[in-house]
Amino acid sequence: MHEVLQGLNPEQRAAVTLPPQHALILAGAGSGKTRVLTSRIAWLLETGEAGPHEIMAVTFTNKAAREMASRLAGLLPEALRPGLRRMWVGTFHALANRLLRIHHQAAGLPQMFQILDTADQLSAIKRLLKRLNVSEQTAPPRELLSFINAHKEQGLRPDKVAAESRRAERFLPLWQEYEAQCQREGVVDFAELLLRSDELLARDEALRAHYRARFRHVLVDEFQDTNALQYRWLQRFAADPVTGEAGAFLFCVGDDDQSIYGFRGALARNLMRFEQEFRVQAVIRLERNYRSHGNILAAANAIIAHNRERLGKNLWTEAGEGEPIRVFQAPDDGAEARFVAEEIGNLLREGVSADEIAVLYRANAQSRALEHALLAAGIPYRVHGGQRFFDRAEIKHALAYLRLLLLPDDETAFLRVVNFPPRGIGARTLEALAAQRDGQTDISAAATRLAGRPGAALQGFLQLIERLREQTREVPLPELVERVIAGSGLRTHYAAERDGGDRLENLDELVSAASDFVAQMASEGIEAQGHEMLALFLQHAALESGEQQAEAGQTAVQLMTVHASKGLEFDVVFLTGLEEGLFPHQNSLYADGGVEEERRLMYVAVTRAKKRLYLSWSDIRMLHGQTEYHQPSRFLEEIPPELLLWLNAKRRERKGGDLAPSRVTAVPQSSSGAANGWRSGERVRHPKFGEGVILAVEGAGAHAQASVKFGPEVGVKQLLLSVAPLERL
């Protein structure tokens, strides 16, 4: 057997040794797709099917490109390694940049054109607005940036976009001006790299023919994540089976079951489209998994089988069934977080490395309770691919406004939010204010000395703070926080951003954090209202923020969103918040194909686990500062019950004989939403059963009953409210 083929399974070998043709490799999670890609390239080189200069390999990350190059160097004989420098390997943007550098004149660019990263692009947009005398309130820079990039990623220019909304009417002329500015300055943003190179190949037939003749093989990783423009760009190089035009053979590796970036423009249907449009005869499924035990894979297969829009495959392993999947039903999100922390503590004592433990969640906001529990347990953690809750910009903005209610001369807080959201207070105004203060005068007094628009803008901000201060003196802390988030303009600002959903959820979680803090203070016998409680809460937030994540190089539990976990693997995975409205996310329930994408996300989450998987959900969860009762996620129902080990739920027999956790469904109540004054979601105490939460109430008068969820040892009890010795908490 050829050395390159050593250790490959039959399906992998079949993919690696395919004759020249368009091919689609459906590579399931943990099936060795990277090895197949690199082995394919090595096979082409060693058999003489292609030289290094005739191969292009496209990845989605620089890390993947580096890994591919490193593996190739290890696979190839020494004599072939120098030729690797002639091979085009990189991300879509890196390869587009390479093309434009070579043909800069034809692309209408200077030889030394510069690339704008996101921060540079935002700065360029702000300069543009200032030059055109357009206020940032009229055209929020981040919103305009998102508008431009989103359309470019669809392969569109301003003249191809219809002004179908007031927003588009405002933004299209600014986009045209932005393009002219970039052209004058000889700069391109990331979206422009791919769009400009695609347009160049489209209009220059000779150049397109040159590259079609040069590249015999184009290999694409993570093909399910391609958007409309990336698909079109690949077409420029490819042999056309319909017209017979010569070109490269596309070797596309992907997994439609792991297409989870629809919000970025990725199109899962690109795999089906490729199969149909390129008349692909070679569709090879890599279904053997080298990562996870059998029970985990069986759960993943069962979940994803409910999706209709998929090409289909079934993962399997020779590693054995392994442990059952552990399921924990928590009374609330705080209890869920404490369970996770306690279980991790047990695992660490058993010798499991912290680096091999991951805690996944659907929404960033969920990390707050989990971080709190891990800090309390003294367990080092690291937020992968993101920031800790109290370090997030939107949270820092909100806390700065809250601090100004108590300390109007808090300069750090003042400088952070005086122009956020934008209100026309620039650096010159702040310099003039500093000159008036001279390190002595308070901010309010100094502001009154400034004349004209700068002085008026500052006075407006200070009046806003004073108004919020007066409106919140005696209100409960959660309401206080909500009023400040709304009154400051933060909620409106983030609601207008294309990607503002996560930030809004984090702000809502700050309201929930305030509610939890009030409950904590009450349990300690501390009662306060208004600004007095606010002062205590700000101290708490500062202390939580001051606690450090794990040091660099220190082993630590990994916290991350499910999206951030793609491509990673861990011995132990905790998947939290499996509730309807959270996972699947509420927004997906109304979007075309939204639930199917959420199910693919669930599939990705489950397949991150190698040896042990925990699934957890809460009966009630604090959302938007309110206690809400949640049903378990439909994805839990889709897992065969024989694969699950319920850690704390009471069980009942189903008709088919399988065991399932007991469930309580809220019963329709009277028009007042209550029975005898009791409401679902209320926390109560029973002298015998302890603390619990009312899940549902029904009936009236002497016949009114409540379903109350107590602790794991007690479970759900049906109580007659007229006689039950319940006490409100």
XYZ file of C-alpha atoms in Angstrom:
729
model
C 0.000 0.000 0.000
C 1.195 3.506 -0.831
C 2.652 5.248 2.230
C 0.171 8.157 1.993
C -2.717 5.699 2.323
C -1.409 3.992 5.456
C -3.945 4.036 8.286
C -6.853 5.337 6.192
C -10.189 3.566 6.361
C -11.846 2.403 3.084
C -13.971 5.537 2.665
C -11.040 7.833 3.366
C -8.889 5.938 0.853
C -11.633 6.160 -1.757
C -11.770 9.947 -1.310
C -8.000 10.401 -1.383
C -7.502 8.312 -4.546
C -10.400 9.659 -6.625
C -9.510 10.253 -10.297
C -9.688 13.899 -11.481
C -13.349 14.980 -11.153
C -15.603 17.207 -9.100
C -16.122 15.539 -5.716
C -18.163 16.103 -2.570
C -16.880 14.582 0.650
C -19.480 14.565 3.412
C -17.253 14.430 6.463
C -19.047 13.875 9.748
C -17.799 15.240 13.052
C -14.553 13.565 14.148
C -14.241 11.591 10.902
C -10.733 12.784 10.017
C -11.532 15.333 7.300
C -8.267 17.254 7.760
C -6.312 14.065 7.251
C -8.301 13.304 4.096
C -7.637 16.775 2.686
C -3.904 16.688 3.317
C -3.611 13.085 2.147
C -5.460 14.009 -1.046
C -2.960 16.766 -1.786
C -0.020 14.478 -0.980
C -1.508 11.799 -3.259
C -1.881 14.253 -6.157
C 1.728 15.385 -5.745
C 3.315 11.974 -5.252
C 1.456 10.325 -8.134
C 2.316 13.197 -10.470
C -1.344 14.040 -11.061
C -0.559 17.663 -10.241
C 2.415 19.847 -9.419
C 2.401 22.187 -6.405
C 1.645 25.221 -8.600
C -1.456 23.460 -9.958
C -3.121 23.085 -6.560
C -5.136 25.588 -4.530
C -6.346 24.721 -1.025
C -8.953 26.961 0.605
C -9.584 27.068 4.348
C -11.718 29.239 6.617
C -9.058 30.114 9.192
C -5.373 30.910 9.125
C -4.897 28.273 11.806
C -6.380 25.597 9.530
C -4.135 26.741 6.672
C -1.031 26.504 8.867
C -2.074 23.073 10.132
C -2.582 21.840 6.577
C 0.854 23.085 5.499
C 2.476 21.484 8.558
C 0.793 18.116 7.988
C 1.736 18.148 4.316
C 5.367 18.717 5.175
C 5.211 15.651 7.395
C 3.491 13.463 4.772
C 5.652 14.262 1.741
C 9.147 12.950 1.014
C 11.874 15.521 1.511
C 12.391 15.972 -2.226
C 8.851 17.299 -2.707
C 8.697 19.650 0.300
C 10.411 22.684 -1.300
C 7.687 22.772 -3.962
C 5.025 23.446 -1.343
C 5.944 27.139 -1.437
C 4.446 27.315 -4.949
C 1.112 25.970 -3.785
C -1.721 28.398 -3.010
C -2.925 27.565 0.514
C -4.941 29.980 2.626
C -8.272 31.489 3.535
C -10.614 32.978 0.948
C -9.445 36.461 1.924
C -5.747 35.559 1.882
C -6.002 34.003 -1.583
C -8.064 36.909 -2.918
C -5.426 39.288 -1.565
C -2.699 37.269 -3.318
C -4.590 37.489 -6.610
C -5.132 41.241 -6.301
C -1.471 41.873 -5.425
C -0.370 40.138 -8.622
C -2.970 41.908 -10.783
C -3.362 45.189 -8.906
C -3.399 47.306 -12.063
C -6.183 45.297 -13.684
C -8.090 45.494 -10.381
C -7.728 49.280 -10.263
C -5.588 49.259 -7.125
C -2.167 50.702 -6.245
C 0.619 48.148 -5.922
C 0.974 48.763 -2.187
C -2.729 48.907 -1.326
C -3.478 48.507 2.365
C -6.093 46.294 4.034
C -8.505 47.709 6.606
C -9.352 45.475 9.535
C -12.695 45.984 11.287
C -11.358 48.698 13.597
C -9.730 50.520 10.662
C -12.927 50.248 8.624
C -14.964 51.696 11.477
C -12.511 54.576 11.815
C -12.719 55.243 8.050
C -16.530 55.359 8.243
C -16.410 57.807 11.153
C -14.039 60.072 9.162
C -16.424 59.901 6.220
C -19.421 60.918 8.319
C -17.485 63.804 9.843
C -16.370 65.027 6.394
C -19.942 64.847 5.078
C -21.281 66.486 8.251
C -23.568 63.504 8.916
C -24.269 62.880 12.590
C -23.577 59.471 14.057
C -27.137 59.451 15.371
C -28.426 59.620 11.787
C -25.965 56.972 10.579
C -24.530 54.883 13.444
C -21.053 53.854 12.217
C -21.282 50.198 13.290
C -24.703 49.843 11.707
C -23.419 51.349 8.454
C -20.370 49.050 8.557
C -22.611 45.997 8.958
C -24.862 47.173 6.121
C -21.910 47.556 3.740
C -20.224 44.266 4.609
C -23.433 42.221 4.550
C -24.223 43.324 0.999
C -20.644 42.904 -0.215
C -20.647 39.340 1.111
C -23.656 38.718 -1.131
C -21.591 39.989 -4.075
C -23.475 43.293 -4.374
C -22.504 46.902 -5.086
C -24.596 49.960 -4.132
C -26.139 50.223 -7.609
C -27.456 46.645 -7.298
C -29.203 47.225 -3.963
C -32.728 48.585 -3.940
C -33.621 51.315 -1.463
C -36.411 49.239 0.054
C -36.330 50.924 3.453
C -35.574 54.272 5.029
C -32.390 52.708 6.390
C -31.272 51.681 2.900
C -32.172 55.125 1.534
C -29.897 56.714 4.144
C -27.057 54.226 3.808
C -26.730 53.682 0.054
C -25.354 57.196 -0.748
C -22.968 56.897 2.206
C -21.796 53.513 0.943
C -21.055 55.057 -2.466
C -19.074 57.827 -0.776
C -17.243 55.242 1.331
C -16.216 53.321 -1.780
C -14.938 56.498 -3.419
C -12.974 57.369 -0.274
C -11.363 53.902 -0.135
C -10.429 54.150 -3.819
C -8.816 57.580 -3.315
C -6.859 56.357 -0.303
C -5.807 53.058 -1.915
C -7.299 50.826 0.781
C -9.656 47.833 0.796
C -11.648 46.204 3.577
C -11.902 42.430 4.031
C -15.200 42.092 2.196
C -13.758 44.112 -0.684
C -10.862 41.667 -1.166
C -13.116 38.841 -2.256
C -15.636 40.987 -4.115
C -12.955 42.894 -6.070
C -11.110 39.704 -7.044
C -14.379 38.039 -8.097
C -15.290 41.030 -10.263
C -11.803 40.984 -11.798
C -12.115 37.320 -12.779
C -15.627 37.889 -14.101
C -14.773 40.736 -16.491
C -11.251 39.672 -17.588
C -11.769 36.549 -19.702
C -8.053 36.126 -20.445
C -7.140 36.265 -16.784
C -9.907 33.834 -15.875
C -8.742 31.445 -18.596
C -5.191 31.717 -17.276
C -6.169 30.582 -13.773
C -8.520 27.910 -15.032
C -5.585 26.474 -16.944
C -3.130 26.899 -14.080
C -5.096 25.247 -11.282
C -6.022 21.636 -11.956
C -7.320 20.973 -8.445
C -9.046 23.281 -5.949
C -9.672 21.738 -2.537
C -12.091 23.445 -0.141
C -12.422 22.831 3.592
C -15.632 23.531 5.589
C -17.610 23.931 2.385
C -20.886 24.137 4.347
C -19.784 27.543 5.666
C -19.453 29.193 2.253
C -21.653 32.167 1.429
C -23.032 33.264 -1.939
C -19.915 35.262 -2.939
C -17.463 32.540 -1.898
C -19.384 29.964 -3.924
C -19.339 32.270 -6.957
C -15.606 32.934 -6.520
C -14.849 29.195 -6.572
C -16.927 28.834 -9.735
C -14.556 31.214 -11.544
C -11.772 28.600 -11.339
C -13.806 25.444 -11.906
C -14.326 23.289 -14.952
C -17.907 23.702 -16.162
C -19.593 20.332 -16.747
C -22.466 21.998 -18.605
C -20.542 24.120 -21.138
C -17.453 21.909 -21.179
C -15.177 24.859 -20.367
C -11.887 23.556 -18.956
C -10.847 24.392 -15.427
C -10.047 23.033 -12.015
C -11.702 20.068 -10.387
C -13.342 21.021 -7.081
C -12.781 18.700 -4.132
C -15.209 20.027 -1.528
C -15.167 18.712 2.031
C -17.975 19.664 4.360
C -20.793 18.592 6.607
C -24.246 20.016 6.031
C -25.162 18.837 9.545
C -22.608 21.300 10.945
C -23.716 24.368 8.994
C -24.336 26.817 11.858
C -23.370 30.223 10.482
C -26.534 31.207 8.649
C -26.494 34.529 10.520
C -23.175 35.296 8.767
C -24.545 34.468 5.343
C -23.354 30.844 5.181
C -25.606 28.680 3.019
C -25.964 25.027 3.998
C -27.709 24.425 0.673
C -24.425 25.192 -1.130
C -23.540 21.485 -0.754
C -26.708 20.389 -2.541
C -26.273 23.197 -5.051
C -22.716 22.079 -5.788
C -23.805 18.458 -6.230
C -26.512 19.463 -8.707
C -24.849 22.295 -10.639
C -21.525 20.505 -11.077
C -23.161 17.109 -11.764
C -21.074 15.516 -9.035
C -20.832 11.759 -9.399
C -18.412 11.172 -6.523
C -20.225 11.770 -3.220
C -18.343 10.001 -0.434
C -19.583 9.857 3.150
C -17.069 9.715 5.985
C -19.168 8.267 8.798
C -16.665 6.537 11.032
C -16.033 8.758 14.053
C -12.675 8.712 15.865
C -13.672 11.084 18.679
C -16.737 10.046 20.642
C -18.175 6.966 22.297
C -21.179 5.221 20.762
C -23.929 6.599 23.039
C -22.920 10.164 22.251
C -22.970 9.465 18.521
C -26.319 7.659 18.763
C -27.798 10.743 20.436
C -26.330 13.043 17.767
C -27.644 10.835 14.954
C -31.125 10.711 16.506
C -31.287 14.486 16.902
C -30.106 15.434 13.424
C -32.357 12.835 11.780
C -35.266 15.214 12.479
C -33.883 17.706 9.939
C -35.339 17.437 6.457
C -32.859 19.610 4.539
C -29.807 17.364 4.654
C -27.877 14.968 2.454
C -27.804 12.346 5.192
C -25.199 10.243 6.988
C -24.932 8.214 10.192
C -21.909 8.407 12.484
C -20.516 5.233 14.067
C -17.486 4.196 16.077
C -15.498 1.172 17.144
C -14.772 2.739 20.526
C -17.724 1.087 22.277
C -20.933 2.541 23.684
C -19.304 4.283 26.633
C -21.223 5.962 29.448
C -24.871 7.014 29.301
C -25.598 10.686 28.751
C -26.258 12.362 32.096
C -29.285 14.673 32.359
C -29.913 17.130 35.180
C -33.191 18.947 35.734
C -32.577 22.062 37.868
C -35.227 24.083 39.705
C -33.602 27.325 38.512
C -30.570 28.603 36.623
C -28.625 29.246 39.828
C -29.064 25.615 40.861
C -28.047 24.508 37.377
C -24.817 26.521 37.623
C -24.078 25.153 41.113
C -24.623 21.603 39.855
C -22.147 22.185 37.017
C -19.558 23.622 39.428
C -20.010 20.771 41.942
C -19.768 18.108 39.256
C -16.639 19.721 37.795
C -15.134 19.777 41.279
C -15.760 16.029 41.550
C -14.213 15.400 38.136
C -11.099 17.389 39.037
C -10.697 15.378 42.238
C -10.999 12.203 40.160
C -8.039 13.335 38.078
C -9.745 14.736 34.988
C -7.703 17.632 33.598
C -9.504 20.986 33.691
C -8.441 21.584 30.061
C -10.519 18.557 29.065
C -13.743 19.987 30.518
C -15.954 22.398 28.579
C -19.166 24.150 29.582
C -21.273 25.159 26.582
C -24.213 27.531 26.394
C -26.428 28.867 23.608
C -26.322 32.541 24.576
C -23.404 34.564 25.926
C -25.568 35.917 28.721
C -25.748 32.447 30.301
C -22.101 32.643 31.285
C -22.854 35.041 34.152
C -24.426 32.474 36.490
C -21.871 29.833 35.491
C -18.935 32.175 36.114
C -20.359 33.102 39.510
C -20.689 29.441 40.521
C -17.171 28.551 39.350
C -15.673 31.556 41.144
C -17.520 30.593 44.326
C -16.164 27.036 44.036
C -12.617 28.251 43.392
C -12.425 26.498 40.022
C -10.169 28.202 37.440
C -11.919 28.870 34.158
C -11.341 30.624 30.871
C -13.972 32.112 28.543
C -12.945 30.768 25.160
C -13.244 33.169 22.251
C -14.908 35.841 24.348
C -14.888 37.947 27.497
C -16.152 37.328 30.977
C -19.603 38.709 31.659
C -18.566 41.808 33.608
C -15.767 42.546 31.109
C -18.117 42.852 28.108
C -18.335 46.338 26.630
C -22.104 46.687 26.910
C -21.995 45.643 30.583
C -19.190 48.112 31.296
C -21.231 50.847 29.606
C -24.290 50.057 31.724
C -22.231 49.924 34.934
C -20.647 53.277 34.070
C -24.091 54.891 33.834
C -25.043 53.276 37.147
C -21.879 54.586 38.801
C -22.642 58.134 37.629
C -25.940 58.009 39.511
C -23.955 57.700 42.742
C -20.760 59.533 41.811
C -21.400 62.291 39.243
C -17.686 63.176 39.191
C -16.467 59.632 38.490
C -14.241 60.630 35.593
C -13.590 57.095 34.348
C -17.308 56.357 34.113
C -18.002 59.802 32.631
C -15.433 59.439 29.847
C -16.663 55.956 29.021
C -20.268 56.930 28.281
C -20.385 60.698 27.726
C -20.506 59.988 23.996
C -21.932 56.486 24.045
C -24.379 56.083 22.491
C -23.034 58.833 20.192
C -24.425 62.259 21.030
C -21.959 64.575 19.246
C -19.467 65.021 22.090
C -16.034 64.640 20.536
C -12.425 64.831 21.680
C -12.210 68.629 21.255
C -15.217 69.152 23.512
C -13.680 66.919 26.177
C -10.358 68.772 25.884
C -12.196 72.068 26.382
C -13.993 70.591 29.397
C -10.700 69.422 30.907
C -9.257 72.919 30.489
C -12.235 74.408 32.316
C -11.922 71.900 35.174
C -8.207 72.382 35.645
C -8.245 69.411 37.999
C -10.307 71.326 40.539
C -13.855 72.047 39.397
C -16.519 69.339 39.258
C -17.769 68.225 35.856
C -21.187 69.919 36.065
C -19.764 73.307 37.015
C -17.130 73.137 34.291
C -19.711 72.199 31.654
C -21.737 75.350 32.364
C -18.738 77.442 31.317
C -18.649 75.968 27.824
C -20.537 77.919 25.184
C -22.176 76.879 21.932
C -22.956 73.382 20.736
C -20.266 71.634 22.833
C -21.620 73.163 26.011
C -25.208 72.347 25.048
C -24.338 68.718 24.271
C -22.570 68.288 27.606
C -25.413 69.943 29.474
C -27.831 67.571 27.753
C -25.824 64.549 28.922
C -25.566 65.808 32.493
C -29.296 66.524 32.552
C -29.911 62.959 31.370
C -27.863 61.595 34.285
C -29.669 63.859 36.755
C -33.047 62.798 35.379
C -32.120 59.111 35.725
C -30.854 59.813 39.255
C -34.173 61.339 40.300
C -36.225 58.604 38.640
C -34.393 55.788 40.413
C -33.865 56.961 43.982
C -36.403 54.644 45.619
C -37.150 51.959 43.014
C -36.183 48.273 43.388
C -32.748 47.439 42.028
C -33.846 45.332 38.984
C -36.219 48.092 37.875
C -33.490 50.682 38.492
C -31.050 48.835 36.234
C -33.697 48.392 33.528
C -34.612 52.101 33.641
C -30.981 53.114 33.229
C -30.391 50.702 30.337
C -33.445 52.086 28.541
C -33.094 55.738 29.548
C -29.402 55.946 28.632
C -30.156 54.881 25.064
C -28.119 51.666 25.312
C -31.077 49.419 24.520
C -32.107 51.470 21.476
C -28.498 51.685 20.268
C -27.838 47.952 20.358
C -31.268 47.116 18.967
C -30.289 48.986 15.784
C -27.053 47.029 15.330
C -26.999 44.074 12.973
C -25.315 41.881 15.585
C -26.779 43.576 18.630
C -28.888 40.626 19.789
C -26.173 39.128 22.014
C -25.471 42.513 23.583
C -29.143 43.024 24.381
C -29.300 39.570 25.965
C -26.279 40.468 28.101
C -27.987 43.675 29.233
C -31.102 41.671 30.110
C -28.889 39.309 32.077
C -27.543 42.306 34.024
C -31.138 42.961 35.130
C -31.376 39.302 36.143
C -28.068 39.629 38.011
C -29.598 42.538 39.932
C -32.600 40.377 40.854
C -30.345 37.551 42.020
C -28.303 40.002 44.062
C -31.394 41.332 45.839
C -32.410 37.758 46.696
C -28.896 37.037 47.963
C -28.940 40.146 50.162
C -32.344 39.194 51.550
C -31.075 35.719 52.442
C -28.289 37.419 54.405
C -30.755 39.684 56.190
C -29.697 42.828 54.311
C -32.534 45.042 53.133
C -32.036 48.215 51.144
C -33.711 50.144 48.341
C -32.826 52.440 45.522
C -29.352 53.912 45.491
C -28.335 52.212 48.725
C -28.851 48.775 47.143
C -27.233 50.047 43.940
C -24.050 50.895 45.829
C -23.891 47.353 47.206
C -24.537 45.876 43.748
C -21.761 47.937 42.152
C -19.359 46.698 44.825
C -20.422 43.137 44.027
C -19.925 43.676 40.270
C -16.484 45.181 40.860
C -15.434 42.216 42.979
C -16.737 39.707 40.412
C -14.927 41.588 37.660
C -11.762 41.763 39.718
C -11.599 37.990 40.067
C -9.203 36.782 37.441
C -9.643 34.040 34.945
C -7.019 31.358 34.843
C -3.499 32.626 34.207
C -1.846 32.037 30.860
C -0.609 28.457 30.737
C -2.740 27.403 33.713
C -5.096 24.488 33.161
C -8.651 25.707 33.286
C -12.218 24.731 32.518
C -13.313 26.139 29.166
C -16.509 28.216 28.973
C -17.891 29.033 25.539
C -20.922 29.399 23.324
C -21.852 26.416 21.197
C -20.860 28.417 18.106
C -17.366 28.952 19.527
C -16.983 25.228 20.247
C -17.080 24.150 16.592
C -13.893 22.332 15.647
C -12.962 21.610 19.293
C -13.249 18.449 21.364
C -13.163 17.643 25.083
C -13.290 14.550 27.259
C -16.217 16.013 29.222
C -18.835 18.455 27.968
C -21.601 20.181 29.926
C -24.361 21.505 27.671
C -26.542 23.878 29.691
C -29.816 25.742 29.219
C -31.649 23.119 27.169
C -34.995 24.895 27.257
C -37.525 25.918 24.640
C -36.928 29.552 23.747
C -33.288 29.349 24.732
C -32.095 26.306 22.801
C -33.677 26.314 20.270
C -33.478 30.082 20.564
C -36.712 32.032 20.494
C -35.671 33.917 17.354
C -35.282 30.677 15.402
C -38.930 29.736 15.888
C -40.007 32.475 13.463
C -37.170 32.314 10.929
C -37.250 30.233 7.769
C -35.147 27.150 8.478
C -34.338 28.545 11.915
C -35.180 25.434 13.949
C -33.187 23.231 11.569
C -30.128 25.450 12.028
C -30.612 25.291 15.809
C -30.773 21.498 15.560
C -27.506 21.508 13.623
C -26.070 23.619 16.421
C -27.262 21.029 18.931
C -25.587 18.332 16.815
C -22.321 20.280 16.912
C -22.579 20.664 20.699
C -23.208 16.975 21.351
C -20.355 15.847 19.095
C -17.788 17.943 20.995
C -17.811 15.315 23.777
C -15.451 12.364 23.618
C -16.198 10.385 26.807
C -18.871 12.022 28.940
C -21.757 14.360 28.145
C -24.007 16.246 30.582
C -27.266 17.882 29.489
C -29.054 20.254 31.841
C -32.078 22.515 31.929
C -33.951 24.687 34.442
C -37.610 24.740 35.382
C -37.376 28.485 35.829
C -34.848 31.018 34.597
C -34.372 34.700 35.220
C -34.831 36.517 31.904
C -35.147 40.282 31.548
C -35.230 40.470 35.333
C -38.349 38.304 35.447
C -38.794 34.723 36.600
C -40.054 32.611 33.700
C -41.119 28.962 33.617
C -39.587 26.961 30.779
C -40.317 23.680 29.090
C -37.383 21.378 28.339
C -35.918 21.652 24.841
C -37.466 19.574 22.089
C -33.931 18.324 21.411
C -33.997 16.408 24.699
C -37.169 14.676 23.549
C -35.417 13.646 20.331
C -32.789 11.565 22.150
C -33.756 7.897 22.677
C -34.506 7.486 26.416
C -32.337 4.371 26.726
C -29.273 6.575 26.124
C -30.042 8.864 29.086
C -29.284 8.698 32.780
C -31.527 11.141 34.658
C -29.602 12.280 37.701
C -32.429 13.759 39.724
C -35.769 13.589 37.923
C -38.711 11.445 39.016
C -39.740 9.001 36.330
C -42.958 7.657 34.979
C -43.811 4.917 32.488
C -44.580 5.871 28.925
C -46.984 3.874 26.817
C -44.161 2.183 25.011
C -42.574 1.173 28.286
C -39.666 3.605 28.062
C -38.831 5.774 31.027
C -39.042 9.548 30.865
C -38.864 12.362 33.412
C -42.094 13.582 34.902
C -43.345 16.852 33.500
C -45.827 19.463 34.676
C -47.589 21.635 32.164
C -49.079 24.926 33.253
C -52.885 24.748 33.487
C -54.935 27.645 32.127
C -55.854 29.955 34.985
C -58.513 32.544 35.565
C -58.378 35.837 33.728
C -56.451 37.288 36.647
C -53.712 34.659 36.066
C -53.902 33.484 39.672
C -55.773 31.121 41.948
C -56.413 32.383 45.499
C -53.660 34.926 44.950
C -50.988 32.357 44.075
C -49.186 32.585 40.750
C -46.954 30.293 38.713
C -43.293 31.228 39.094
C -43.616 32.271 42.756
C -40.993 30.999 45.183
C -42.457 29.378 48.288
C -41.419 27.524 51.444
C -43.154 24.477 52.941
C -42.314 23.400 56.517
C -41.856 19.771 55.446
C -40.742 19.930 51.800
C -38.549 23.038 51.976
C -38.198 25.713 49.284
C -39.844 25.349 45.901
C -41.403 27.136 42.959
C -45.014 27.047 41.796
C -45.150 25.548 38.307
C -48.901 25.750 37.741
C -52.143 26.622 39.548
C -55.698 25.545 38.779
C -59.140 25.828 40.260
C -60.482 28.459 42.625
C -61.580 28.904 46.188
C -61.391 25.822 48.375
C -60.592 23.654 45.353
C -57.547 25.606 44.146
C -54.468 23.411 43.695
C -50.841 24.097 42.875
C -48.100 22.010 41.324
C -44.975 22.916 43.263
C -41.446 21.877 42.305
C -39.327 21.288 45.415
C -35.726 20.052 45.659
C -34.365 16.854 44.014
C -35.236 14.704 47.047
C -38.880 15.790 46.994
C -39.718 16.572 43.369
C -43.138 17.903 42.314
C -46.038 17.941 44.803
C -49.729 18.648 44.194
C -50.980 20.818 47.075
C -54.437 22.047 48.032
C -53.845 25.753 48.519
C -56.633 26.254 51.067
C -54.849 24.044 53.597
C -51.192 23.805 52.463
C -48.882 25.720 54.875
C -47.079 27.616 52.131
C -45.070 30.756 52.780
C -44.086 33.233 50.070
C -40.361 33.983 49.764
